[in-house]
PDB file of C-alpha atoms in Angstrom:
ATOM      1  CA  MET A  86     213.084 202.780  -0.704  1.00  0.00           C
ATOM      2  CA  ALA A  87     212.422 205.161   2.143  1.00  0.00           C
ATOM      3  CA  SER A  88     212.852 208.911   1.768  1.00  0.00           C
ATOM      4  CA  ALA A  89     216.329 210.456   1.686  1.00  0.00           C
ATOM      5  CA  GLU A  90     215.434 212.645   4.684  1.00  0.00           C
ATOM      6  CA  PHE A  91     213.579 211.941   7.898  1.00  0.00           C
ATOM      7  CA  LEU A  92     211.831 213.729  10.745  1.00  0.00           C
ATOM      8  CA  VAL A  93     211.014 212.135  14.081  1.00  0.00           C
ATOM      9  CA  GLU A  94     208.858 214.228  16.417  1.00  0.00           C
ATOM     10  CA  ARG A  95     207.069 213.680  19.700  1.00  0.00           C
ATOM     11  CA  SER A  96     205.577 216.106  22.210  1.00  0.00           C
ATOM     12  CA  THR A  97     204.230 216.263  25.729  1.00  0.00           C
ATOM     13  CA  VAL A  98     202.823 218.816  28.144  1.00  0.00           C
ATOM     14  CA  ILE A  99     204.848 219.351  31.313  1.00  0.00           C
ATOM     15  CA  ASP A 100     203.343 220.967  34.398  1.00  0.00           C
ATOM     16  CA  ALA A 101     206.291 223.318  34.814  1.00  0.00           C
ATOM     17  CA  SER A 102     207.300 226.613  33.224  1.00  0.00           C
ATOM     18  CA  PRO A 103     209.782 226.790  30.330  1.00  0.00           C
ATOM     19  CA  ASP A 104     212.277 228.303  32.807  1.00  0.00           C
ATOM     20  CA  VAL A 105     212.198 225.032  34.778  1.00  0.00           C
ATOM     21  CA  VAL A 106     212.318 222.749  31.712  1.00  0.00           C
ATOM     22  CA  GLN A 107     215.058 224.472  29.702  1.00  0.00           C
ATOM     23  CA  PRO A 108     217.954 223.913  32.151  1.00  0.00           C
ATOM     24  CA  LEU A 109     217.310 220.156  31.918  1.00  0.00           C
ATOM     25  CA  LEU A 110     217.902 220.396  28.161  1.00  0.00           C
ATOM     26  CA  ASP A 111     220.624 223.054  28.118  1.00  0.00           C
ATOM     27  CA  ASP A 112     223.043 221.221  30.462  1.00  0.00           C
ATOM     28  CA  PHE A 113     224.147 217.759  29.284  1.00  0.00           C
ATOM     29  CA  ARG A 114     225.044 216.776  32.850  1.00  0.00           C
ATOM     30  CA  LYS A 115     221.318 217.018  33.671  1.00  0.00           C
ATOM     31  CA  TRP A 116     220.401 214.599  30.868  1.00  0.00           C
ATOM     32  CA  GLN A 117     221.194 211.724  33.231  1.00  0.00           C
ATOM     33  CA  ALA A 118     217.913 212.590  35.020  1.00  0.00           C
ATOM     34  CA  TRP A 119     215.756 212.031  31.928  1.00  0.00           C
ATOM     35  CA  SER A 120     217.516 210.777  28.775  1.00  0.00           C
ATOM     36  CA  PRO A 121     216.025 207.498  27.514  1.00  0.00           C
ATOM     37  CA  TRP A 122     219.501 206.171  26.679  1.00  0.00           C
ATOM     38  CA  GLU A 123     221.129 206.641  30.082  1.00  0.00           C
ATOM     39  CA  ASP A 124     220.289 203.105  31.207  1.00  0.00           C
ATOM     40  CA  VAL A 125     221.479 201.138  28.143  1.00  0.00           C
ATOM     41  CA  ASP A 126     225.054 200.882  29.460  1.00  0.00           C
ATOM     42  CA  PRO A 127     225.839 201.138  33.193  1.00  0.00           C
ATOM     43  CA  ASP A 128     229.534 201.637  32.331  1.00  0.00           C
ATOM     44  CA  LEU A 129     228.945 204.449  29.815  1.00  0.00           C
ATOM     45  CA  LYS A 130     231.928 206.808  29.571  1.00  0.00           C
ATOM     46  CA  ARG A 131     230.880 210.465  29.423  1.00  0.00           C
ATOM     47  CA  THR A 132     233.044 213.461  28.529  1.00  0.00           C
ATOM     48  CA  TYR A 133     231.818 217.053  28.876  1.00  0.00           C
ATOM     49  CA  SER A 134     233.567 220.052  27.356  1.00  0.00           C
ATOM     50  CA  GLY A 135     232.923 223.692  26.598  1.00  0.00           C
ATOM     51  CA  PRO A 136     230.615 225.758  28.803  1.00  0.00           C
ATOM     52  CA  ASP A 137     228.466 223.974  31.392  1.00  0.00           C
ATOM     53  CA  SER A 138     225.309 224.829  29.456  1.00  0.00           C
ATOM     54  CA  GLY A 139     224.028 226.609  26.386  1.00  0.00           C
ATOM     55  CA  VAL A 140     225.723 227.218  23.050  1.00  0.00           C
ATOM     56  CA  GLY A 141     229.035 225.402  22.780  1.00  0.00           C
ATOM     57  CA  ALA A 142     228.322 222.864  25.541  1.00  0.00           C
ATOM     58  CA  SER A 143     229.464 219.456  24.337  1.00  0.00           C
ATOM     59  CA  TYR A 144     228.890 215.887  25.456  1.00  0.00           C
ATOM     60  CA  ALA A 145     230.634 212.804  24.094  1.00  0.00           C
ATOM     61  CA  TRP A 146     229.857 209.225  25.042  1.00  0.00           C
ATOM     62  CA  GLU A 147     231.347 205.806  24.478  1.00  0.00           C
ATOM     63  CA  GLY A 148     229.645 202.619  25.517  1.00  0.00           C
ATOM     64  CA  ASN A 149     228.688 199.068  24.731  1.00  0.00           C
ATOM     65  CA  ARG A 150     227.217 197.935  21.398  1.00  0.00           C
ATOM     66  CA  LYS A 151     223.785 199.211  22.352  1.00  0.00           C
ATOM     67  CA  ALA A 152     224.986 202.672  23.490  1.00  0.00           C
ATOM     68  CA  GLY A 153     227.554 203.112  20.743  1.00  0.00           C
ATOM     69  CA  SER A 154     229.573 206.306  20.668  1.00  0.00           C
ATOM     70  CA  GLY A 155     229.087 209.851  19.513  1.00  0.00           C
ATOM     71  CA  GLN A 156     228.919 213.504  20.432  1.00  0.00           C
ATOM     72  CA  MET A 157     226.343 216.279  20.872  1.00  0.00           C
ATOM     73  CA  VAL A 158     227.019 220.025  20.735  1.00  0.00           C
ATOM     74  CA  ILE A 159     224.464 222.734  21.513  1.00  0.00           C
ATOM     75  CA  THR A 160     224.369 225.136  18.555  1.00  0.00           C
ATOM     76  CA  GLU A 161     221.441 227.346  19.577  1.00  0.00           C
ATOM     77  CA  SER A 162     219.735 228.125  22.871  1.00  0.00           C
ATOM     78  CA  VAL A 163     216.903 230.622  23.179  1.00  0.00           C
ATOM     79  CA  PRO A 164     215.774 231.007  26.815  1.00  0.00           C
ATOM     80  CA  GLY A 165     212.283 229.614  27.393  1.00  0.00           C
ATOM     81  CA  SER A 166     211.885 228.755  23.714  1.00  0.00           C
ATOM     82  CA  LYS A 167     214.363 226.420  22.035  1.00  0.00           C
ATOM     83  CA  VAL A 168     217.487 224.267  22.286  1.00  0.00           C
ATOM     84  CA  VAL A 169     219.138 222.979  19.090  1.00  0.00           C
ATOM     85  CA  LEU A 170     222.031 220.554  18.946  1.00  0.00           C
ATOM     86  CA  ASP A 171     224.143 218.729  16.423  1.00  0.00           C
ATOM     87  CA  LEU A 172     224.111 214.993  17.081  1.00  0.00           C
ATOM     88  CA  ILE A 173     226.959 212.941  15.646  1.00  0.00           C
ATOM     89  CA  PHE A 174     226.894 209.153  15.863  1.00  0.00           C
ATOM     90  CA  LEU A 175     230.175 207.320  15.355  1.00  0.00           C
ATOM     91  CA  LYS A 176     229.160 203.774  16.378  1.00  0.00           C
ATOM     92  CA  PRO A 177     227.335 201.497  15.736  1.00  0.00           C
ATOM     93  CA  PHE A 178     226.821 203.533  12.554  1.00  0.00           C
ATOM     94  CA  LYS A 179     227.897 206.968  11.359  1.00  0.00           C
ATOM     95  CA  ALA A 180     225.257 209.667  11.095  1.00  0.00           C
ATOM     96  CA  GLU A 181     224.854 213.389  11.631  1.00  0.00           C
ATOM     97  CA  ASN A 182     221.453 214.697  12.713  1.00  0.00           C
ATOM     98  CA  VAL A 183     219.978 217.880  14.110  1.00  0.00           C
ATOM     99  CA  THR A 184     217.916 217.644  17.284  1.00  0.00           C
ATOM    100  CA  THR A 185     215.579 220.449  18.344  1.00  0.00           C
ATOM    101  CA  PHE A 186     213.598 220.936  21.529  1.00  0.00           C
ATOM    102  CA  LEU A 187     210.847 223.532  21.176  1.00  0.00           C
ATOM    103  CA  LEU A 188     209.277 224.935  24.353  1.00  0.00           C
ATOM    104  CA  GLU A 189     205.875 226.609  24.150  1.00  0.00           C
ATOM    105  CA  PRO A 190     204.089 228.052  27.186  1.00  0.00           C
ATOM    106  CA  ASN A 191     200.851 226.171  27.743  1.00  0.00           C
ATOM    107  CA  GLY A 192     198.822 227.698  30.588  1.00  0.00           C
ATOM    108  CA  ALA A 193     200.933 227.176  33.715  1.00  0.00           C
ATOM    109  CA  GLY A 194     202.968 224.496  31.926  1.00  0.00           C
ATOM    110  CA  THR A 195     205.022 223.916  28.821  1.00  0.00           C
ATOM    111  CA  THR A 196     204.472 221.962  25.629  1.00  0.00           C
ATOM    112  CA  VAL A 197     207.789 220.372  24.676  1.00  0.00           C
ATOM    113  CA  ARG A 198     208.305 219.175  21.100  1.00  0.00           C
ATOM    114  CA  TRP A 199     211.346 216.955  20.514  1.00  0.00           C
ATOM    115  CA  GLN A 200     212.411 216.737  16.873  1.00  0.00           C
ATOM    116  CA  MET A 201     215.256 215.001  15.088  1.00  0.00           C
ATOM    117  CA  THR A 202     215.988 215.529  11.408  1.00  0.00           C
ATOM    118  CA  GLY A 203     218.608 213.992   9.197  1.00  0.00           C
ATOM    119  CA  LYS A 204     219.431 212.272   5.958  1.00  0.00           C
ATOM    120  CA  ASN A 205     219.053 208.566   5.415  1.00  0.00           C
ATOM    121  CA  ASN A 206     222.135 206.995   3.842  1.00  0.00           C
ATOM    122  CA  LEU A 207     221.571 204.198   1.323  1.00  0.00           C
ATOM    123  CA  PHE A 208     221.481 201.515   4.040  1.00  0.00           C
ATOM    124  CA  PHE A 209     218.808 203.339   6.053  1.00  0.00           C
ATOM    125  CA  ARG A 210     216.836 204.152   2.903  1.00  0.00           C
ATOM    126  CA  ILE A 211     216.607 200.422   2.179  1.00  0.00           C
ATOM    127  CA  VAL A 212     216.068 199.295   5.800  1.00  0.00           C
ATOM    128  CA  GLY A 213     213.722 202.250   6.366  1.00  0.00           C
ATOM    129  CA  VAL A 214     211.014 200.581   4.302  1.00  0.00           C
ATOM    130  CA  VAL A 215     210.614 197.947   7.036  1.00  0.00           C
ATOM    131  CA  PHE A 216     212.013 199.901  10.009  1.00  0.00           C
ATOM    132  CA  PRO A 217     211.330 203.608   9.491  1.00  0.00           C
ATOM    133  CA  MET A 218     213.375 205.991  11.644  1.00  0.00           C
ATOM    134  CA  ASP A 219     210.179 207.132  13.365  1.00  0.00           C
ATOM    135  CA  LYS A 220     209.500 203.566  14.474  1.00  0.00           C
ATOM    136  CA  MET A 221     213.125 202.989  15.540  1.00  0.00           C
ATOM    137  CA  VAL A 222     213.506 206.184  17.601  1.00  0.00           C
ATOM    138  CA  GLY A 223     209.954 207.337  18.383  1.00  0.00           C
ATOM    139  CA  LYS A 224     209.494 205.119  21.453  1.00  0.00           C
ATOM    140  CA  ASP A 225     212.795 206.423  22.873  1.00  0.00           C
ATOM    141  CA  PHE A 226     211.528 209.997  22.436  1.00  0.00           C
ATOM    142  CA  GLU A 227     208.282 209.078  24.220  1.00  0.00           C
ATOM    143  CA  LYS A 228     210.202 207.491  27.120  1.00  0.00           C
ATOM    144  CA  GLY A 229     212.561 210.489  27.307  1.00  0.00           C
ATOM    145  CA  LEU A 230     209.720 212.998  27.320  1.00  0.00           C
ATOM    146  CA  ALA A 231     207.939 211.082  30.108  1.00  0.00           C
ATOM    147  CA  GLN A 232     211.156 211.115  32.150  1.00  0.00           C
ATOM    148  CA  LEU A 233     211.766 214.809  31.337  1.00  0.00           C
ATOM    149  CA  LYS A 234     208.210 215.546  32.515  1.00  0.00           C
ATOM    150  CA  ALA A 235     208.824 213.706  35.798  1.00  0.00           C
ATOM    151  CA  ALA A 236     212.182 215.443  36.364  1.00  0.00           C
ATOM    152  CA  ALA A 237     210.829 218.919  35.595  1.00  0.00           C
ATOM    153  CA  GLU A 238     207.685 218.480  37.692  1.00  0.00           C
ATOM    154  CA  GLN A 239     209.810 217.384  40.681  1.00  0.00           C
ATOM    155  CA  ARG A 240     211.720 220.677  40.404  1.00  0.00           C
ATOM    156  CA  GLN A 241     208.521 222.736  40.185  1.00  0.00           C
TER     157      GLN A 241
END
C-alpha cells in the first residue's frame, strides 16, 4: 500500500516580482487566468464569498464529472512570501488537503513552489501503489505553473 500521507510539489521561476505573482494566487477570481482546471468544464459554476482576496476569501465550484465539486478557503497570506489554503473536495471523491504556494525572490523574478499535502484514505492508499498522487496531480501543477508564469509575465 501507498503511504498514509502525500506531498505533491512542483516549482518554476517566473520573470516577475513576488508583488506581481501574489495577487494571482490571493484572489480566486484571478485563478481563471492560470488554473489548470479552468478548462475541464465550460459550464463550471463558481461561487465566491468572503473578502475579495487574502485570508478568508473562499471559492466553491460545481461542475461535470471531471471538474467535480468542492471549496477552497485562504487560511494564510503573507505578502510576497506565501499563500496557504484549505482545499475540500466533495465530488468525485471526498478529501481535505492543504495547498501552499511559496514565493521566493530569485534575482528580478520569483521562484514559486506549489505544494499540496494530505492524507490518503484506504482507497487511495491501495490505488496509490499504481497511481501515486504525485503522478495523478503533478502534471496539472506543471500546467498551472506554466500558465501562472505566462499570466504574471504579461502583467510585468
